[in-house]
PDB file of C-alpha atoms in Angstrom:
ATOM      1  CA  SER A   1      12.577  11.512   7.595  1.00  0.00           C
ATOM      2  CA  ALA A   2      12.952   9.192   4.625  1.00  0.00           C
ATOM      3  CA  VAL A   3      14.595   9.531   1.245  1.00  0.00           C
ATOM      4  CA  ILE A   4      12.651   7.851  -1.518  1.00  0.00           C
ATOM      5  CA  SER A   5      13.686   7.238  -5.094  1.00  0.00           C
ATOM      6  CA  GLN A   6      11.585   6.053  -8.004  1.00  0.00           C
ATOM      7  CA  LYS A   7      12.537   4.554 -11.327  1.00  0.00           C
ATOM      8  CA  PRO A   8      11.891   5.444 -14.040  1.00  0.00           C
ATOM      9  CA  SER A   9      11.310   9.149 -13.538  1.00  0.00           C
ATOM     10  CA  ARG A  10       9.298   9.286 -16.735  1.00  0.00           C
ATOM     11  CA  ASP A  11       8.393   7.066 -19.655  1.00  0.00           C
ATOM     12  CA  ILE A  12       6.417   7.076 -22.852  1.00  0.00           C
ATOM     13  CA  CYS A  13       4.723   3.765 -23.581  1.00  0.00           C
ATOM     14  CA  GLN A  14       2.550   2.253 -26.244  1.00  0.00           C
ATOM     15  CA  ARG A  15      -0.959   1.128 -25.413  1.00  0.00           C
ATOM     16  CA  GLY A  16      -1.274  -2.526 -24.536  1.00  0.00           C
ATOM     17  CA  THR A  17       2.151  -2.732 -22.940  1.00  0.00           C
ATOM     18  CA  SER A  18       3.079  -2.833 -19.238  1.00  0.00           C
ATOM     19  CA  LEU A  19       5.440  -0.745 -17.147  1.00  0.00           C
ATOM     20  CA  THR A  20       6.927  -1.585 -13.767  1.00  0.00           C
ATOM     21  CA  ILE A  21       7.753   1.309 -11.458  1.00  0.00           C
ATOM     22  CA  GLN A  22      10.258   0.824  -8.668  1.00  0.00           C
ATOM     23  CA  CYS A  23      10.252   2.561  -5.299  1.00  0.00           C
ATOM     24  CA  GLN A  24      13.300   2.420  -3.032  1.00  0.00           C
ATOM     25  CA  VAL A  25      13.500   3.827   0.511  1.00  0.00           C
ATOM     26  CA  ASP A  26      16.676   4.553   2.446  1.00  0.00           C
ATOM     27  CA  SER A  27      15.318   3.011   5.658  1.00  0.00           C
ATOM     28  CA  GLN A  28      13.084   0.143   6.678  1.00  0.00           C
ATOM     29  CA  VAL A  29       9.405   1.081   6.734  1.00  0.00           C
ATOM     30  CA  THR A  30       6.349  -0.985   7.438  1.00  0.00           C
ATOM     31  CA  MET A  31       3.806   0.821   5.324  1.00  0.00           C
ATOM     32  CA  MET A  32       4.215   1.903   1.734  1.00  0.00           C
ATOM     33  CA  PHE A  33       1.539   3.407  -0.452  1.00  0.00           C
ATOM     34  CA  TRP A  34       1.008   3.965  -4.155  1.00  0.00           C
ATOM     35  CA  TYR A  35      -0.905   6.962  -5.472  1.00  0.00           C
ATOM     36  CA  ARG A  36      -1.962   8.164  -8.876  1.00  0.00           C
ATOM     37  CA  GLN A  37      -2.248  11.780  -9.953  1.00  0.00           C
ATOM     38  CA  GLN A  38      -4.055  12.266 -13.215  1.00  0.00           C
ATOM     39  CA  PRO A  39      -3.317  15.432 -15.218  1.00  0.00           C
ATOM     40  CA  GLY A  40      -4.449  18.532 -13.362  1.00  0.00           C
ATOM     41  CA  GLN A  41      -5.964  16.484 -10.559  1.00  0.00           C
ATOM     42  CA  SER A  42      -5.270  15.653  -6.951  1.00  0.00           C
ATOM     43  CA  LEU A  43      -3.796  12.400  -5.691  1.00  0.00           C
ATOM     44  CA  THR A  44      -5.800   9.200  -5.403  1.00  0.00           C
ATOM     45  CA  LEU A  45      -4.688   6.188  -3.413  1.00  0.00           C
ATOM     46  CA  ILE A  46      -4.221   3.043  -5.479  1.00  0.00           C
ATOM     47  CA  ALA A  47      -3.172   0.587  -2.784  1.00  0.00           C
ATOM     48  CA  THR A  48      -1.381   0.023   0.491  1.00  0.00           C
ATOM     49  CA  ALA A  49       1.603  -2.328   0.333  1.00  0.00           C
ATOM     50  CA  ASN A  50       2.794  -3.990   3.524  1.00  0.00           C
ATOM     51  CA  GLN A  51       5.738  -6.364   3.561  1.00  0.00           C
ATOM     52  CA  GLY A  52       4.711  -9.976   3.957  1.00  0.00           C
ATOM     53  CA  SER A  53       1.110  -9.539   2.921  1.00  0.00           C
ATOM     54  CA  GLU A  54      -0.861  -8.876  -0.206  1.00  0.00           C
ATOM     55  CA  ALA A  55      -1.504  -5.294  -1.161  1.00  0.00           C
ATOM     56  CA  THR A  56      -4.833  -3.754  -0.227  1.00  0.00           C
ATOM     57  CA  TYR A  57      -6.485  -2.013  -3.167  1.00  0.00           C
ATOM     58  CA  GLU A  58      -8.862   0.923  -3.117  1.00  0.00           C
ATOM     59  CA  SER A  59     -12.199   0.910  -4.849  1.00  0.00           C
ATOM     60  CA  GLY A  60     -11.711   1.228  -8.573  1.00  0.00           C
ATOM     61  CA  PHE A  61      -8.258  -0.357  -8.614  1.00  0.00           C
ATOM     62  CA  VAL A  62      -7.671  -4.074  -9.140  1.00  0.00           C
ATOM     63  CA  ILE A  63      -4.682  -6.348  -8.787  1.00  0.00           C
ATOM     64  CA  ASP A  64      -4.810  -7.542 -12.391  1.00  0.00           C
ATOM     65  CA  LYS A  65      -4.367  -3.988 -13.619  1.00  0.00           C
ATOM     66  CA  PHE A  66      -1.967  -2.744 -10.922  1.00  0.00           C
ATOM     67  CA  PRO A  67      -0.022  -5.693  -9.467  1.00  0.00           C
ATOM     68  CA  ILE A  68       2.201  -4.684  -6.571  1.00  0.00           C
ATOM     69  CA  SER A  69       5.165  -6.425  -5.011  1.00  0.00           C
ATOM     70  CA  ARG A  70       6.704  -5.715  -1.613  1.00  0.00           C
ATOM     71  CA  PRO A  71       9.604  -8.129  -1.200  1.00  0.00           C
ATOM     72  CA  ASN A  72      11.245  -6.352   1.749  1.00  0.00           C
ATOM     73  CA  LEU A  73      10.979  -3.327   4.037  1.00  0.00           C
ATOM     74  CA  THR A  74      12.784  -0.918   1.694  1.00  0.00           C
ATOM     75  CA  PHE A  75      11.447  -1.735  -1.760  1.00  0.00           C
ATOM     76  CA  SER A  76       8.206  -2.012  -3.716  1.00  0.00           C
ATOM     77  CA  THR A  77       7.106  -2.158  -7.325  1.00  0.00           C
ATOM     78  CA  LEU A  78       3.898  -1.134  -9.046  1.00  0.00           C
ATOM     79  CA  THR A  79       3.108  -2.483 -12.492  1.00  0.00           C
ATOM     80  CA  VAL A  80       0.674  -0.705 -14.767  1.00  0.00           C
ATOM     81  CA  SER A  81      -0.611  -3.474 -17.035  1.00  0.00           C
ATOM     82  CA  ASN A  82      -2.177  -3.410 -20.479  1.00  0.00           C
ATOM     83  CA  MET A  83      -1.895   0.347 -20.586  1.00  0.00           C
ATOM     84  CA  SER A  84      -4.293   2.719 -22.275  1.00  0.00           C
ATOM     85  CA  PRO A  85      -4.041   6.506 -22.709  1.00  0.00           C
ATOM     86  CA  GLU A  86      -6.262   6.883 -19.615  1.00  0.00           C
ATOM     87  CA  ASP A  87      -3.375   5.529 -17.552  1.00  0.00           C
ATOM     88  CA  SER A  88      -1.296   8.610 -18.377  1.00  0.00           C
ATOM     89  CA  SER A  89      -0.584  10.008 -14.926  1.00  0.00           C
ATOM     90  CA  ILE A  90       2.049  10.635 -12.337  1.00  0.00           C
ATOM     91  CA  TYR A  91       2.502   7.614 -10.088  1.00  0.00           C
ATOM     92  CA  LEU A  92       3.905   8.282  -6.631  1.00  0.00           C
ATOM     93  CA  CYS A  93       4.958   6.028  -3.812  1.00  0.00           C
ATOM     94  CA  SER A  94       5.008   7.157  -0.229  1.00  0.00           C
ATOM     95  CA  VAL A  95       6.022   5.791   3.149  1.00  0.00           C
ATOM     96  CA  GLU A  96       4.969   6.441   6.690  1.00  0.00           C
ATOM     97  CA  THR A  97       7.822   6.454   9.163  1.00  0.00           C
ATOM     98  CA  GLY A  98       5.867   5.840  12.351  1.00  0.00           C
ATOM     99  CA  TYR A  99       2.468   5.931  13.949  1.00  0.00           C
ATOM    100  CA  GLN A 100       0.616   9.140  13.115  1.00  0.00           C
ATOM    101  CA  GLU A 101       3.714  10.500  11.572  1.00  0.00           C
ATOM    102  CA  THR A 102       4.548  12.241   8.373  1.00  0.00           C
ATOM    103  CA  GLN A 103       4.175  10.548   5.031  1.00  0.00           C
ATOM    104  CA  TYR A 104       7.050  11.160   2.665  1.00  0.00           C
ATOM    105  CA  PHE A 105       6.661  10.956  -1.064  1.00  0.00           C
ATOM    106  CA  GLY A 106       8.932   9.882  -3.844  1.00  0.00           C
ATOM    107  CA  PRO A 107       9.569  12.195  -6.798  1.00  0.00           C
ATOM    108  CA  GLY A 108       6.974  10.403  -8.916  1.00  0.00           C
ATOM    109  CA  THR A 109       6.997   8.607 -12.244  1.00  0.00           C
ATOM    110  CA  ARG A 110       5.445  10.555 -15.083  1.00  0.00           C
ATOM    111  CA  LEU A 111       3.824   8.132 -17.518  1.00  0.00           C
ATOM    112  CA  LEU A 112       2.482   8.985 -20.959  1.00  0.00           C
ATOM    113  CA  VAL A 113       0.641   6.294 -22.875  1.00  0.00           C
ATOM    114  CA  LEU A 114       0.199   6.774 -26.611  1.00  0.00           C
TER     115      LEU A 114
ATOM    116  CA  SER B   1     -12.404   9.328  -3.432  1.00  0.00           C
ATOM    117  CA  GLN B   2     -11.384  12.733  -2.132  1.00  0.00           C
ATOM    118  CA  GLN B   3     -11.949  13.484   1.512  1.00  0.00           C
ATOM    119  CA  GLY B   4     -12.895  17.074   0.912  1.00  0.00           C
ATOM    120  CA  GLU B   5     -12.406  20.290  -0.879  1.00  0.00           C
ATOM    121  CA  GLU B   6      -9.915  23.100  -0.793  1.00  0.00           C
ATOM    122  CA  ASP B   7     -10.773  26.715  -1.157  1.00  0.00           C
ATOM    123  CA  PRO B   8      -9.941  28.675  -3.179  1.00  0.00           C
ATOM    124  CA  GLN B   9      -9.067  26.510  -6.177  1.00  0.00           C
ATOM    125  CA  ALA B  10      -6.688  29.224  -7.356  1.00  0.00           C
ATOM    126  CA  LEU B  11      -5.147  32.231  -5.635  1.00  0.00           C
ATOM    127  CA  SER B  12      -3.023  35.012  -7.098  1.00  0.00           C
ATOM    128  CA  ILE B  13      -1.249  37.489  -4.809  1.00  0.00           C
ATOM    129  CA  GLN B  14       1.675  39.892  -4.803  1.00  0.00           C
ATOM    130  CA  GLU B  15       4.989  39.139  -3.155  1.00  0.00           C
ATOM    131  CA  GLY B  16       4.934  40.130   0.494  1.00  0.00           C
ATOM    132  CA  GLU B  17       1.227  39.478   0.922  1.00  0.00           C
ATOM    133  CA  ASN B  18      -0.189  36.674   3.006  1.00  0.00           C
ATOM    134  CA  ALA B  19      -1.875  33.656   1.424  1.00  0.00           C
ATOM    135  CA  THR B  20      -4.608  31.685   3.151  1.00  0.00           C
ATOM    136  CA  MET B  21      -5.882  28.337   1.935  1.00  0.00           C
ATOM    137  CA  ASN B  22      -8.737  26.404   3.462  1.00  0.00           C
ATOM    138  CA  CYS B  23      -9.413  22.701   3.573  1.00  0.00           C
ATOM    139  CA  SER B  24     -12.601  20.927   4.554  1.00  0.00           C
ATOM    140  CA  TYR B  25     -12.953  17.218   5.171  1.00  0.00           C
ATOM    141  CA  LYS B  26     -15.794  14.827   5.813  1.00  0.00           C
ATOM    142  CA  THR B  27     -14.895  12.270   8.476  1.00  0.00           C
ATOM    143  CA  SER B  28     -13.031  12.109  11.764  1.00  0.00           C
ATOM    144  CA  ILE B  29      -9.274  12.218  11.431  1.00  0.00           C
ATOM    145  CA  ASN B  30      -6.099  11.278  13.306  1.00  0.00           C
ATOM    146  CA  ASN B  31      -4.055  13.989  11.649  1.00  0.00           C
ATOM    147  CA  LEU B  32      -4.018  16.400   8.742  1.00  0.00           C
ATOM    148  CA  GLN B  33      -0.963  17.127   6.624  1.00  0.00           C
ATOM    149  CA  TRP B  34      -0.188  19.903   4.163  1.00  0.00           C
ATOM    150  CA  TYR B  35       1.961  19.386   1.090  1.00  0.00           C
ATOM    151  CA  ARG B  36       3.380  21.560  -1.670  1.00  0.00           C
ATOM    152  CA  GLN B  37       3.837  20.433  -5.247  1.00  0.00           C
ATOM    153  CA  ASN B  38       5.771  22.384  -7.834  1.00  0.00           C
ATOM    154  CA  SER B  39       4.743  21.905 -11.467  1.00  0.00           C
ATOM    155  CA  GLY B  40       3.624  18.276 -11.202  1.00  0.00           C
ATOM    156  CA  ARG B  41       6.742  17.125  -9.383  1.00  0.00           C
ATOM    157  CA  GLY B  42       6.922  15.191  -6.113  1.00  0.00           C
ATOM    158  CA  LEU B  43       5.193  16.346  -2.977  1.00  0.00           C
ATOM    159  CA  VAL B  44       7.070  18.241  -0.306  1.00  0.00           C
ATOM    160  CA  HIS B  45       5.757  17.811   3.203  1.00  0.00           C
ATOM    161  CA  LEU B  46       5.074  21.122   4.945  1.00  0.00           C
ATOM    162  CA  ILE B  47       3.435  20.430   8.276  1.00  0.00           C
ATOM    163  CA  LEU B  48       1.425  17.828  10.198  1.00  0.00           C
ATOM    164  CA  ILE B  49      -1.210  18.722  12.762  1.00  0.00           C
ATOM    165  CA  ARG B  50      -2.782  16.097  14.989  1.00  0.00           C
ATOM    166  CA  SER B  51      -6.467  15.936  15.828  1.00  0.00           C
ATOM    167  CA  ASN B  52      -5.853  17.100  19.397  1.00  0.00           C
ATOM    168  CA  GLU B  53      -3.943  20.182  18.248  1.00  0.00           C
ATOM    169  CA  ARG B  54      -5.493  23.475  17.222  1.00  0.00           C
ATOM    170  CA  GLU B  55      -2.585  25.412  15.787  1.00  0.00           C
ATOM    171  CA  LYS B  56       0.988  24.819  14.627  1.00  0.00           C
ATOM    172  CA  HIS B  57       3.693  27.038  13.264  1.00  0.00           C
ATOM    173  CA  SER B  58       6.682  26.316  11.089  1.00  0.00           C
ATOM    174  CA  GLY B  59       8.665  29.275   9.829  1.00  0.00           C
ATOM    175  CA  ARG B  60       6.312  31.373   7.683  1.00  0.00           C
ATOM    176  CA  LEU B  61       3.606  28.716   7.861  1.00  0.00           C
ATOM    177  CA  ARG B  62       0.711  28.661  10.296  1.00  0.00           C
ATOM    178  CA  VAL B  63      -1.826  25.857  10.289  1.00  0.00           C
ATOM    179  CA  THR B  64      -5.062  25.741  12.237  1.00  0.00           C
ATOM    180  CA  LEU B  65      -7.400  22.822  12.752  1.00  0.00           C
ATOM    181  CA  ASP B  66     -11.032  22.968  13.824  1.00  0.00           C
ATOM    182  CA  THR B  67     -12.283  19.416  14.259  1.00  0.00           C
ATOM    183  CA  SER B  68     -15.792  20.581  15.171  1.00  0.00           C
ATOM    184  CA  LYS B  69     -16.073  22.214  11.755  1.00  0.00           C
ATOM    185  CA  LYS B  70     -13.912  19.588  10.037  1.00  0.00           C
ATOM    186  CA  SER B  71     -11.737  22.265   8.535  1.00  0.00           C
ATOM    187  CA  SER B  72      -8.153  23.442   8.435  1.00  0.00           C
ATOM    188  CA  SER B  73      -6.377  26.482   7.103  1.00  0.00           C
ATOM    189  CA  LEU B  74      -2.837  27.105   5.916  1.00  0.00           C
ATOM    190  CA  LEU B  75      -1.465  30.620   6.163  1.00  0.00           C
ATOM    191  CA  ILE B  76       1.734  31.570   4.372  1.00  0.00           C
ATOM    192  CA  THR B  77       3.011  34.924   5.568  1.00  0.00           C
ATOM    193  CA  ALA B  78       5.163  37.346   3.581  1.00  0.00           C
ATOM    194  CA  SER B  79       4.862  35.255   0.440  1.00  0.00           C
ATOM    195  CA  ARG B  80       7.656  34.945  -2.095  1.00  0.00           C
ATOM    196  CA  ALA B  81       7.668  34.122  -5.789  1.00  0.00           C
ATOM    197  CA  ALA B  82       9.231  30.769  -4.841  1.00  0.00           C
ATOM    198  CA  ASP B  83       6.023  29.900  -2.956  1.00  0.00           C
ATOM    199  CA  THR B  84       4.244  29.554  -6.299  1.00  0.00           C
ATOM    200  CA  ALA B  85       2.981  25.970  -6.321  1.00  0.00           C
ATOM    201  CA  SER B  86      -0.045  23.785  -5.706  1.00  0.00           C
ATOM    202  CA  TYR B  87      -0.898  23.128  -2.086  1.00  0.00           C
ATOM    203  CA  PHE B  88      -2.759  20.036  -0.906  1.00  0.00           C
ATOM    204  CA  CYS B  89      -4.216  19.051   2.413  1.00  0.00           C
ATOM    205  CA  ALA B  90      -4.372  15.350   3.192  1.00  0.00           C
ATOM    206  CA  THR B  91      -6.096  13.534   6.036  1.00  0.00           C
ATOM    207  CA  ASP B  92      -5.279  10.333   7.874  1.00  0.00           C
ATOM    208  CA  THR B  93      -8.522   8.841   9.143  1.00  0.00           C
ATOM    209  CA  GLY B  94      -6.733   6.056  10.987  1.00  0.00           C
ATOM    210  CA  ARG B  95      -6.078   3.919   7.949  1.00  0.00           C
ATOM    211  CA  ARG B  96      -2.591   5.460   7.711  1.00  0.00           C
ATOM    212  CA  ALA B  97      -3.128   6.069   3.982  1.00  0.00           C
ATOM    213  CA  LEU B  98      -3.886   9.673   3.099  1.00  0.00           C
ATOM    214  CA  THR B  99      -6.952  11.121   1.431  1.00  0.00           C
ATOM    215  CA  PHE B 100      -6.181  14.292  -0.463  1.00  0.00           C
ATOM    216  CA  GLY B 101      -8.129  17.454  -1.000  1.00  0.00           C
ATOM    217  CA  SER B 102      -8.584  18.994  -4.401  1.00  0.00           C
ATOM    218  CA  GLY B 103      -5.701  21.427  -4.031  1.00  0.00           C
ATOM    219  CA  THR B 104      -5.129  25.181  -4.287  1.00  0.00           C
ATOM    220  CA  ARG B 105      -2.959  26.653  -7.027  1.00  0.00           C
ATOM    221  CA  LEU B 106      -1.050  29.612  -5.606  1.00  0.00           C
ATOM    222  CA  GLN B 107       0.569  32.182  -7.872  1.00  0.00           C
ATOM    223  CA  VAL B 108       2.807  34.774  -6.236  1.00  0.00           C
ATOM    224  CA  GLN B 109       3.563  37.691  -8.518  1.00  0.00           C
ATOM    225  CA  PRO B 110       7.019  39.273  -8.094  1.00  0.00           C
TER     226      PRO B 110
END
């Protein structure tokens, strides 16, 4: 298993600003993922973040809006840039601990944009 | 985009009853995972079933997978008020990232 922490746990931000969310894992993992959960909705994949390579973004998500860093095998950041109220969501990181194995999720960052 | 749908969208039962949730998906998968989420908090992993498996058990949970019908079901037996949560199925199509279903909101009345 993996223990994942995220910072901040929640934040209230003004439109036009940016917020960087941190994801820390207690073990080295190859694959990390970032998801968004809009209010009352299911989870949608934003991007896959592998150490040593650029993140791979899903359709509808772009690097300028959601830049991701993955400096090592235990840490990643997601920045939500130039925020608007539509960005109000829960942002979750997850890791996969091995081939065809369980994905574990962090506790999420609840973001409200005013 | 979502891989599929979950049925029902909402389910209300009495404590002690069984709860069954169904998940349908659209493409071939490597595995399917079920998660629980309490009140918009983080996801708790419940069970993983691989594409070559048909049934798995974990405590009060029973999961079935029918790859010919592209469907899965989650059965919670002898439900408790603490089981009240949203339940999501999620599929790994080989990309390693998960595609989530729409979720079922389960309410267990004490």
